[in-house]
Short mmCIF file of N, CA and C in Angstrom, two decimals:
data_model
loop_
_atom_site.label_atom_id
_atom_site.label_comp_id
_atom_site.label_asym_id
_atom_site.label_seq_id
_atom_site.Cartn_x
_atom_site.Cartn_y
_atom_site.Cartn_z
N UNK A 1 -1.02 -12.32 7.39
CA UNK A 1 0.07 -12.63 8.28
C UNK A 1 1.19 -11.62 8.01
N UNK A 2 1.64 -10.98 9.05
CA UNK A 2 2.75 -10.03 8.95
C UNK A 2 4.05 -10.80 9.10
N UNK A 3 4.97 -10.57 8.20
CA UNK A 3 6.23 -11.29 8.22
C UNK A 3 7.26 -10.47 8.99
N UNK A 4 7.82 -11.06 10.04
CA UNK A 4 8.79 -10.37 10.87
C UNK A 4 10.02 -9.98 10.07
N UNK A 5 10.47 -8.78 10.27
CA UNK A 5 11.69 -8.34 9.61
C UNK A 5 11.50 -7.84 8.20
N UNK A 6 10.26 -7.85 7.69
CA UNK A 6 10.04 -7.38 6.32
C UNK A 6 9.95 -5.86 6.32
N UNK A 7 10.77 -5.25 5.54
CA UNK A 7 10.72 -3.80 5.36
C UNK A 7 10.54 -3.54 3.88
N UNK A 8 9.36 -3.07 3.47
CA UNK A 8 9.16 -2.84 2.04
C UNK A 8 10.15 -1.83 1.50
N UNK A 9 10.70 -2.14 0.34
CA UNK A 9 11.66 -1.24 -0.29
C UNK A 9 11.04 -0.73 -1.57
N UNK A 10 10.52 0.49 -1.50
CA UNK A 10 9.86 1.07 -2.67
C UNK A 10 10.81 1.95 -3.44
N UNK A 11 10.72 1.85 -4.74
CA UNK A 11 11.47 2.76 -5.59
C UNK A 11 10.84 4.15 -5.44
N UNK A 12 11.63 5.17 -5.60
CA UNK A 12 11.12 6.53 -5.50
C UNK A 12 10.01 6.75 -6.53
N UNK A 13 8.88 7.27 -6.06
CA UNK A 13 7.75 7.62 -6.92
C UNK A 13 7.15 6.41 -7.65
N UNK A 14 7.25 5.24 -7.07
CA UNK A 14 6.63 4.06 -7.67
C UNK A 14 5.13 4.12 -7.46
N UNK A 15 4.37 3.59 -8.45
CA UNK A 15 2.92 3.59 -8.33
C UNK A 15 2.32 2.52 -9.24
N UNK A 16 1.06 2.17 -8.94
CA UNK A 16 0.31 1.26 -9.79
C UNK A 16 -0.95 1.99 -10.25
N UNK A 17 -1.50 1.51 -11.36
CA UNK A 17 -2.71 2.10 -11.90
C UNK A 17 -3.41 1.06 -12.77
N UNK A 18 -4.72 1.24 -12.93
CA UNK A 18 -5.49 0.41 -13.85
C UNK A 18 -5.42 1.04 -15.24
N UNK A 19 -4.92 0.30 -16.21
CA UNK A 19 -4.98 0.75 -17.60
C UNK A 19 -6.40 0.55 -18.13
N UNK A 20 -7.10 -0.45 -17.58
CA UNK A 20 -8.51 -0.71 -17.89
C UNK A 20 -9.06 -1.64 -16.82
N UNK A 21 -10.30 -1.50 -16.46
CA UNK A 21 -11.25 -0.46 -16.84
C UNK A 21 -10.97 0.84 -16.07
N UNK A 22 -11.70 1.88 -16.41
CA UNK A 22 -11.57 3.15 -15.70
C UNK A 22 -12.51 3.15 -14.49
N UNK A 23 -12.20 3.99 -13.53
CA UNK A 23 -13.05 4.13 -12.34
C UNK A 23 -14.46 4.54 -12.78
N UNK A 24 -15.47 3.86 -12.25
CA UNK A 24 -16.85 4.17 -12.57
C UNK A 24 -17.38 3.45 -13.80
N UNK A 25 -16.57 2.62 -14.44
CA UNK A 25 -16.98 1.93 -15.67
C UNK A 25 -18.15 0.98 -15.42
N UNK A 26 -18.99 0.85 -16.44
CA UNK A 26 -20.03 -0.17 -16.47
C UNK A 26 -19.55 -1.20 -17.47
N UNK A 27 -19.40 -2.44 -17.02
CA UNK A 27 -18.79 -3.49 -17.84
C UNK A 27 -19.73 -4.69 -17.94
N UNK A 28 -19.48 -5.51 -18.95
CA UNK A 28 -20.17 -6.79 -19.10
C UNK A 28 -19.19 -7.89 -18.71
N UNK A 29 -19.69 -8.91 -18.04
CA UNK A 29 -18.83 -10.00 -17.60
C UNK A 29 -18.76 -11.07 -18.68
N UNK A 30 -17.58 -11.62 -18.96
CA UNK A 30 -16.27 -11.27 -18.39
C UNK A 30 -15.73 -9.96 -18.98
N UNK A 31 -14.87 -9.29 -18.21
CA UNK A 31 -14.27 -8.04 -18.67
C UNK A 31 -12.76 -8.10 -18.44
N UNK A 32 -12.05 -7.28 -19.21
CA UNK A 32 -10.59 -7.27 -19.15
C UNK A 32 -10.12 -6.26 -18.12
N UNK A 33 -9.19 -6.69 -17.28
CA UNK A 33 -8.50 -5.81 -16.34
C UNK A 33 -7.04 -5.76 -16.76
N UNK A 34 -6.54 -4.54 -16.97
CA UNK A 34 -5.14 -4.35 -17.35
C UNK A 34 -4.41 -3.60 -16.25
N UNK A 35 -3.26 -4.15 -15.84
CA UNK A 35 -2.46 -3.59 -14.76
C UNK A 35 -1.32 -2.74 -15.32
N UNK A 36 -0.98 -1.68 -14.60
CA UNK A 36 0.15 -0.85 -14.97
C UNK A 36 0.95 -0.54 -13.70
N UNK A 37 2.26 -0.48 -13.83
CA UNK A 37 3.13 -0.11 -12.71
C UNK A 37 4.23 0.79 -13.25
N UNK A 38 4.60 1.78 -12.46
CA UNK A 38 5.74 2.62 -12.84
C UNK A 38 6.68 2.71 -11.65
N UNK A 39 7.96 2.81 -11.92
CA UNK A 39 8.96 2.91 -10.88
C UNK A 39 9.41 1.59 -10.31
N UNK A 40 8.81 0.50 -10.75
CA UNK A 40 9.21 -0.85 -10.33
C UNK A 40 9.07 -1.77 -11.54
N UNK A 41 9.63 -2.96 -11.42
CA UNK A 41 9.59 -3.92 -12.52
C UNK A 41 8.76 -5.13 -12.13
N UNK A 42 7.96 -5.62 -13.07
CA UNK A 42 7.16 -6.82 -12.84
C UNK A 42 8.03 -8.04 -13.03
N UNK A 43 8.04 -8.90 -12.02
CA UNK A 43 8.78 -10.18 -12.05
C UNK A 43 7.87 -11.26 -11.48
N UNK A 44 8.09 -12.51 -11.84
CA UNK A 44 7.24 -13.59 -11.32
C UNK A 44 7.43 -13.80 -9.82
N UNK A 45 6.43 -14.42 -9.20
CA UNK A 45 6.53 -14.80 -7.80
C UNK A 45 7.80 -15.62 -7.60
N UNK A 46 8.43 -15.43 -6.47
CA UNK A 46 9.68 -16.13 -6.18
C UNK A 46 10.90 -15.28 -6.44
N UNK A 47 10.79 -14.33 -7.35
CA UNK A 47 11.91 -13.43 -7.65
C UNK A 47 11.92 -12.31 -6.61
N UNK A 48 12.98 -12.26 -5.81
CA UNK A 48 13.06 -11.29 -4.73
C UNK A 48 14.04 -10.15 -5.05
N UNK A 49 14.26 -9.89 -6.33
CA UNK A 49 15.12 -8.76 -6.72
C UNK A 49 14.55 -7.47 -6.17
N UNK A 50 15.42 -6.52 -5.79
CA UNK A 50 14.93 -5.23 -5.29
C UNK A 50 14.08 -4.50 -6.33
N UNK A 51 13.09 -3.76 -5.85
CA UNK A 51 12.22 -2.94 -6.70
C UNK A 51 11.47 -3.74 -7.76
N UNK A 52 11.08 -4.97 -7.39
CA UNK A 52 10.29 -5.81 -8.29
C UNK A 52 9.11 -6.39 -7.53
N UNK A 53 8.18 -6.94 -8.29
CA UNK A 53 7.03 -7.62 -7.69
C UNK A 53 6.04 -8.02 -8.76
N UNK A 54 4.85 -8.36 -8.31
CA UNK A 54 3.79 -8.75 -9.24
C UNK A 54 2.45 -8.26 -8.71
N UNK A 55 1.44 -8.32 -9.58
CA UNK A 55 0.13 -7.76 -9.28
C UNK A 55 -0.79 -8.77 -8.58
N UNK A 56 -1.71 -8.21 -7.80
CA UNK A 56 -2.80 -8.94 -7.18
C UNK A 56 -4.05 -8.10 -7.38
N UNK A 57 -5.19 -8.75 -7.58
CA UNK A 57 -6.45 -8.05 -7.71
C UNK A 57 -7.33 -8.45 -6.53
N UNK A 58 -7.72 -7.46 -5.75
CA UNK A 58 -8.53 -7.68 -4.55
C UNK A 58 -9.95 -7.20 -4.85
N UNK A 59 -10.90 -8.08 -4.67
CA UNK A 59 -12.29 -7.79 -5.00
C UNK A 59 -13.06 -7.49 -3.73
N UNK A 60 -13.61 -6.28 -3.67
CA UNK A 60 -14.40 -5.80 -2.52
C UNK A 60 -13.63 -5.86 -1.21
N UNK A 61 -12.35 -5.62 -1.29
CA UNK A 61 -11.53 -5.49 -0.09
C UNK A 61 -10.45 -4.46 -0.40
N UNK A 62 -10.02 -3.74 0.62
CA UNK A 62 -9.06 -2.66 0.42
C UNK A 62 -7.64 -3.13 0.38
N UNK A 63 -6.71 -2.18 0.35
CA UNK A 63 -5.28 -2.51 0.27
C UNK A 63 -4.83 -3.37 1.45
N UNK A 64 -3.77 -4.12 1.21
CA UNK A 64 -3.16 -4.96 2.23
C UNK A 64 -2.02 -4.18 2.88
N UNK A 65 -1.92 -4.26 4.21
CA UNK A 65 -0.87 -3.55 4.93
C UNK A 65 0.51 -3.98 4.44
N UNK A 66 1.44 -3.06 4.47
CA UNK A 66 2.82 -3.36 4.06
C UNK A 66 3.38 -4.50 4.89
N UNK A 67 3.97 -5.47 4.20
CA UNK A 67 4.60 -6.61 4.87
C UNK A 67 3.68 -7.80 5.05
N UNK A 68 2.37 -7.59 4.95
CA UNK A 68 1.45 -8.71 5.09
C UNK A 68 1.46 -9.55 3.83
N UNK A 69 1.36 -10.87 4.02
CA UNK A 69 1.26 -11.78 2.88
C UNK A 69 -0.18 -11.75 2.39
N UNK A 70 -0.35 -11.58 1.09
CA UNK A 70 -1.69 -11.51 0.51
C UNK A 70 -2.28 -12.92 0.47
N UNK A 71 -3.48 -13.09 1.05
CA UNK A 71 -4.08 -14.43 1.07
C UNK A 71 -4.41 -14.94 -0.33
N UNK A 72 -4.65 -16.23 -0.41
CA UNK A 72 -5.10 -16.85 -1.66
C UNK A 72 -6.54 -17.30 -1.42
N UNK A 73 -7.48 -16.56 -2.02
CA UNK A 73 -8.89 -16.93 -1.93
C UNK A 73 -9.65 -16.23 -3.06
N UNK A 74 -10.97 -16.36 -3.06
CA UNK A 74 -11.78 -15.82 -4.15
C UNK A 74 -11.74 -14.30 -4.23
N UNK A 75 -11.37 -13.63 -3.12
CA UNK A 75 -11.30 -12.16 -3.10
C UNK A 75 -9.90 -11.63 -3.38
N UNK A 76 -8.91 -12.49 -3.41
CA UNK A 76 -7.51 -12.08 -3.60
C UNK A 76 -6.92 -12.91 -4.74
N UNK A 77 -6.92 -12.33 -5.94
CA UNK A 77 -6.43 -13.05 -7.12
C UNK A 77 -4.96 -12.72 -7.34
N UNK A 78 -4.15 -13.76 -7.53
CA UNK A 78 -2.70 -13.62 -7.68
C UNK A 78 -2.29 -13.75 -9.14
N UNK A 79 -1.34 -12.93 -9.54
CA UNK A 79 -0.81 -12.97 -10.91
C UNK A 79 0.70 -13.16 -10.84
N UNK A 80 1.08 -14.27 -10.21
CA UNK A 80 2.47 -14.59 -9.91
C UNK A 80 3.33 -14.96 -11.10
N UNK A 81 2.76 -15.05 -12.28
CA UNK A 81 3.58 -15.30 -13.47
C UNK A 81 4.01 -13.99 -14.11
N UNK A 82 3.59 -12.88 -13.48
CA UNK A 82 3.96 -11.57 -14.01
C UNK A 82 2.95 -11.05 -15.03
N UNK A 83 1.73 -11.58 -15.01
CA UNK A 83 0.71 -11.15 -15.97
C UNK A 83 0.40 -9.66 -15.80
N UNK A 84 0.11 -9.04 -16.93
CA UNK A 84 -0.24 -7.62 -16.95
C UNK A 84 -1.72 -7.39 -17.28
N UNK A 85 -2.45 -8.47 -17.56
CA UNK A 85 -3.89 -8.35 -17.76
C UNK A 85 -4.55 -9.69 -17.51
N UNK A 86 -5.87 -9.63 -17.28
CA UNK A 86 -6.64 -10.84 -17.01
C UNK A 86 -8.09 -10.61 -17.40
N UNK A 87 -8.83 -11.69 -17.53
CA UNK A 87 -10.28 -11.64 -17.72
C UNK A 87 -10.92 -11.95 -16.37
N UNK A 88 -11.87 -11.11 -15.96
CA UNK A 88 -12.55 -11.28 -14.68
C UNK A 88 -14.02 -11.54 -14.95
N UNK A 89 -14.55 -12.57 -14.31
CA UNK A 89 -15.96 -12.91 -14.42
C UNK A 89 -16.62 -12.69 -13.06
N UNK A 90 -17.58 -11.76 -13.03
CA UNK A 90 -18.32 -11.46 -11.80
C UNK A 90 -19.80 -11.36 -12.12
N UNK A 91 -20.67 -11.75 -11.19
CA UNK A 91 -22.10 -11.58 -11.41
C UNK A 91 -22.48 -10.10 -11.40
N UNK A 92 -23.65 -9.75 -11.93
CA UNK A 92 -24.06 -8.35 -11.94
C UNK A 92 -24.02 -7.74 -10.53
N UNK A 93 -23.59 -6.47 -10.49
CA UNK A 93 -23.53 -5.77 -9.21
C UNK A 93 -22.46 -4.71 -9.22
N UNK A 94 -22.29 -4.05 -8.07
CA UNK A 94 -21.27 -3.01 -7.91
C UNK A 94 -20.09 -3.62 -7.16
N UNK A 95 -18.87 -3.30 -7.61
CA UNK A 95 -17.66 -3.86 -7.03
C UNK A 95 -16.58 -2.80 -6.87
N UNK A 96 -15.78 -2.98 -5.82
CA UNK A 96 -14.53 -2.22 -5.74
C UNK A 96 -13.42 -3.19 -6.10
N UNK A 97 -12.52 -2.74 -6.96
CA UNK A 97 -11.37 -3.54 -7.39
C UNK A 97 -10.12 -2.82 -6.92
N UNK A 98 -9.29 -3.52 -6.15
CA UNK A 98 -8.04 -2.94 -5.67
C UNK A 98 -6.88 -3.72 -6.27
N UNK A 99 -6.02 -3.00 -6.98
CA UNK A 99 -4.79 -3.59 -7.48
C UNK A 99 -3.74 -3.42 -6.39
N UNK A 100 -3.11 -4.52 -5.98
CA UNK A 100 -2.08 -4.47 -4.94
C UNK A 100 -0.80 -5.08 -5.48
N UNK A 101 0.28 -4.32 -5.42
CA UNK A 101 1.58 -4.81 -5.86
C UNK A 101 2.29 -5.41 -4.65
N UNK A 102 2.97 -6.52 -4.86
CA UNK A 102 3.65 -7.21 -3.76
C UNK A 102 4.94 -7.83 -4.28
N UNK A 103 5.84 -8.16 -3.36
CA UNK A 103 7.13 -8.74 -3.75
C UNK A 103 6.99 -10.21 -4.14
N UNK A 104 8.10 -10.84 -4.42
CA UNK A 104 8.10 -12.22 -4.89
C UNK A 104 7.59 -13.23 -3.89
N UNK A 105 7.48 -12.84 -2.60
CA UNK A 105 6.94 -13.71 -1.56
C UNK A 105 5.49 -13.32 -1.24
N UNK A 106 4.86 -12.54 -2.10
CA UNK A 106 3.48 -12.08 -1.94
C UNK A 106 3.32 -11.16 -0.74
N UNK A 107 4.41 -10.53 -0.30
CA UNK A 107 4.34 -9.56 0.80
C UNK A 107 4.00 -8.21 0.20
N UNK A 108 2.89 -7.64 0.66
CA UNK A 108 2.39 -6.39 0.13
C UNK A 108 3.37 -5.24 0.32
N UNK A 109 3.42 -4.35 -0.69
CA UNK A 109 4.15 -3.10 -0.55
C UNK A 109 3.28 -2.02 0.11
N UNK A 110 2.06 -2.39 0.50
CA UNK A 110 1.20 -1.49 1.25
C UNK A 110 0.33 -0.60 0.39
N UNK A 111 -0.47 0.25 1.07
CA UNK A 111 -1.40 1.12 0.34
C UNK A 111 -0.73 2.03 -0.69
N UNK A 112 0.53 2.37 -0.48
CA UNK A 112 1.25 3.23 -1.43
C UNK A 112 1.39 2.57 -2.80
N UNK A 113 1.34 1.25 -2.82
CA UNK A 113 1.46 0.52 -4.09
C UNK A 113 0.16 -0.21 -4.40
N UNK A 114 -0.96 0.52 -4.18
CA UNK A 114 -2.27 -0.03 -4.51
C UNK A 114 -3.09 1.06 -5.19
N UNK A 115 -4.14 0.64 -5.85
CA UNK A 115 -5.06 1.57 -6.50
C UNK A 115 -6.44 0.91 -6.48
N UNK A 116 -7.46 1.66 -6.07
CA UNK A 116 -8.82 1.13 -6.01
C UNK A 116 -9.72 1.89 -6.97
N UNK A 117 -10.50 1.12 -7.72
CA UNK A 117 -11.52 1.70 -8.59
C UNK A 117 -12.85 1.00 -8.29
N UNK A 118 -13.94 1.60 -8.77
CA UNK A 118 -15.26 1.01 -8.64
C UNK A 118 -15.81 0.73 -10.03
N UNK A 119 -16.42 -0.45 -10.19
CA UNK A 119 -17.05 -0.81 -11.45
C UNK A 119 -18.43 -1.38 -11.17
N UNK A 120 -19.27 -1.29 -12.18
CA UNK A 120 -20.59 -1.93 -12.13
C UNK A 120 -20.64 -2.97 -13.24
N UNK A 121 -20.96 -4.21 -12.85
CA UNK A 121 -21.12 -5.29 -13.83
C UNK A 121 -22.61 -5.37 -14.14
N UNK A 122 -22.93 -5.22 -15.43
CA UNK A 122 -24.36 -5.25 -15.83
C UNK A 122 -24.80 -6.64 -16.22
#
């Protein structure tokens, strides 16, 4: 859902990255995913301070358009307490993992604040 009047406010040169795992990694389930962000500050959901937000992990789906609210389902995991890492349990197979940063109302900052990697769960 696109929220009317939402204009993402990105800090200059802000970005997200996976601290772990690396792109192309072969992992055993459960595995640790570590989130990293630069140029913005991690705050819990509900905090609408400028240049802040929290992480979401999207499984086998790409970045969310800027201003869209990130859904809550099995493919869109929310870390609204400001978590910087999590344990992920997936059955064996190949997966794309997209980290998406969003504001306190779960409104995406768009592809500019996302990072996608591929992993294989053995």
